[in-house]
CSV table of C-alpha atoms in Angstrom, one decimal:
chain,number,residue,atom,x,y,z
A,1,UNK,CA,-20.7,12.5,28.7
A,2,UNK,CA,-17.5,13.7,27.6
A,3,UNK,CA,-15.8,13.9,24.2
A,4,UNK,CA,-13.7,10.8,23.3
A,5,UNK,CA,-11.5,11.6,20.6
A,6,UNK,CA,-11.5,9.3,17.5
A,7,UNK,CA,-8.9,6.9,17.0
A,8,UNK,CA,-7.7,6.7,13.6
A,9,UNK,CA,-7.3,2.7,12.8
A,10,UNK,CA,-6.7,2.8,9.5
A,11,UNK,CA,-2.8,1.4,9.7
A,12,UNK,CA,-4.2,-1.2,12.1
A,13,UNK,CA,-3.3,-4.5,10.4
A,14,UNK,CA,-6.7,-5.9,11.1
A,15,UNK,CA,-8.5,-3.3,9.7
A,16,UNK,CA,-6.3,-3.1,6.3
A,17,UNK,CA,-7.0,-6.6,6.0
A,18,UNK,CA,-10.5,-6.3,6.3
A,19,UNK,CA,-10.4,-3.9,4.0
A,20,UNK,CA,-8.7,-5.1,1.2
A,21,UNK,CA,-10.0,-7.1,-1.5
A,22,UNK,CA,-9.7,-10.8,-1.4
A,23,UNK,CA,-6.9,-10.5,-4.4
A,24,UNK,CA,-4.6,-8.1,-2.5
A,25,UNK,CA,-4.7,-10.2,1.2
A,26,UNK,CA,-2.0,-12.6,0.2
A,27,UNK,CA,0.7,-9.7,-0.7
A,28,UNK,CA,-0.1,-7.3,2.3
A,29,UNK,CA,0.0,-10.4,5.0
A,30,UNK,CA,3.5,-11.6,2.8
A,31,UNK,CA,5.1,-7.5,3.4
A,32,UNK,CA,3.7,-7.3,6.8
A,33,UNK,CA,5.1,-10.4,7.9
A,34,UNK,CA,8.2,-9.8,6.3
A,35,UNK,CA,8.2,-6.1,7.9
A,36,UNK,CA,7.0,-7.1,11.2
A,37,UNK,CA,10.0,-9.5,11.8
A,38,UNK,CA,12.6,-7.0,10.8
A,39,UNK,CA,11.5,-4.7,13.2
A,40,UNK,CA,11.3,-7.5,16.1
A,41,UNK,CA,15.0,-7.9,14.8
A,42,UNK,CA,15.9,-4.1,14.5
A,43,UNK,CA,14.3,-1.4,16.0
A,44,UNK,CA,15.1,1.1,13.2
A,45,UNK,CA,13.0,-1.0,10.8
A,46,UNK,CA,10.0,0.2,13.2
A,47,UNK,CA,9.6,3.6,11.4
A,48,UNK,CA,9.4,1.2,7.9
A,49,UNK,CA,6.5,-0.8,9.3
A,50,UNK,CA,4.5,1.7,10.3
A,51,UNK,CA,5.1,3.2,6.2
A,52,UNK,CA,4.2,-0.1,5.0
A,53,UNK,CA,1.2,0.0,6.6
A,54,UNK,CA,0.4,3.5,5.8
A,55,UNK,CA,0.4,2.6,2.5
A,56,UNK,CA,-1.3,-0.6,2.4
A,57,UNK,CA,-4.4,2.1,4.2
A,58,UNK,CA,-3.9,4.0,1.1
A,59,UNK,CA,-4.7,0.7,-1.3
A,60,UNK,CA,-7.6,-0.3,0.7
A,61,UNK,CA,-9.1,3.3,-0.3
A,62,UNK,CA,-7.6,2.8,-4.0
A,63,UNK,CA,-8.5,-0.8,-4.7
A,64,UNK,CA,-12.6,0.0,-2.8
A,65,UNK,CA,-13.0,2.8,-5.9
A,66,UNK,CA,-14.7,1.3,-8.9
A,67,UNK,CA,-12.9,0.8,-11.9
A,68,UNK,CA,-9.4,0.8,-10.2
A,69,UNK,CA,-8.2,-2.1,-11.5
A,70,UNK,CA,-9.8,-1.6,-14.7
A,71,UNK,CA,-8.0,1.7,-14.7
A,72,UNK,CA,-4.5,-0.5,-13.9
A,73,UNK,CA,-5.4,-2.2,-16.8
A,74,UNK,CA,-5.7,0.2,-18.9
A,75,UNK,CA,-2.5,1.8,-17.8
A,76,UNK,CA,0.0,-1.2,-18.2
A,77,UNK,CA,-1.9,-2.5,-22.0
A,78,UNK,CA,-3.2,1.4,-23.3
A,79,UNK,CA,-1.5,3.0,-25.6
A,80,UNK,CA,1.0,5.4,-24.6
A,81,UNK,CA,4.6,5.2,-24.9
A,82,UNK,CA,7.0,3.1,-23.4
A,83,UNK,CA,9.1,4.6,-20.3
A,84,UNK,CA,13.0,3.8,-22.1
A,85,UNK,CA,11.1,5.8,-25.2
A,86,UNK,CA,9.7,8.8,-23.4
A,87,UNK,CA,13.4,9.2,-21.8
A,88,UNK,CA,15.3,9.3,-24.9
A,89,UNK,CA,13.0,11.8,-26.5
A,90,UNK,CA,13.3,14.0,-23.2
A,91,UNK,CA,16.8,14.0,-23.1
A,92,UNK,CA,17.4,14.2,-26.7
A,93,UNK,CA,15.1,17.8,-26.7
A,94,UNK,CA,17.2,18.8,-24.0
């Protein structure tokens, strides 16, 4: 028996969708369909489809961790401070 090497399927559409949680399905299908007819139209938007669903691979490993969307949570409502804030006091120390 010989050595088949292993196909890496993780940007396969099917598999991401498999993959993802129920919540995230309706926004990857809406960008892939989106992506996958402006490629059919324009070949140069291939290279973009296949980075769309690179990182839609990358969110089915994210959003399968527990607590990730607790940890979103907690990022958007925590305390911290605000991003226009942050900026000012950065560039005003500068």
């Amino acid at each position: 028996m010989s050595a088949q090497p292993v196909e890496d399927d993780s940007r396969d559409p099917q598999t991401i969708l498999r993959g993802l949680p129920e919540r995230e399905r309706p926004e990857f299908l809406s960008q892939y369909r989106q992506a996958l007819e402006a490629a059919r139209d324009d070949m140069a938007c291939y290279r973009d489809l296949g980075r769309l669903l690179h990182q839609w691979s990358l969110v089915v490993v994210a959003a399968n961790r527990p607590g990730y969307y607790e940890a979103i949570e907690a990022a958007k409502t925590g305390p911290g401070v605000p991003l226009g804030e942050a900026l000012a006091a950065e560039l005003g120390r500068r």
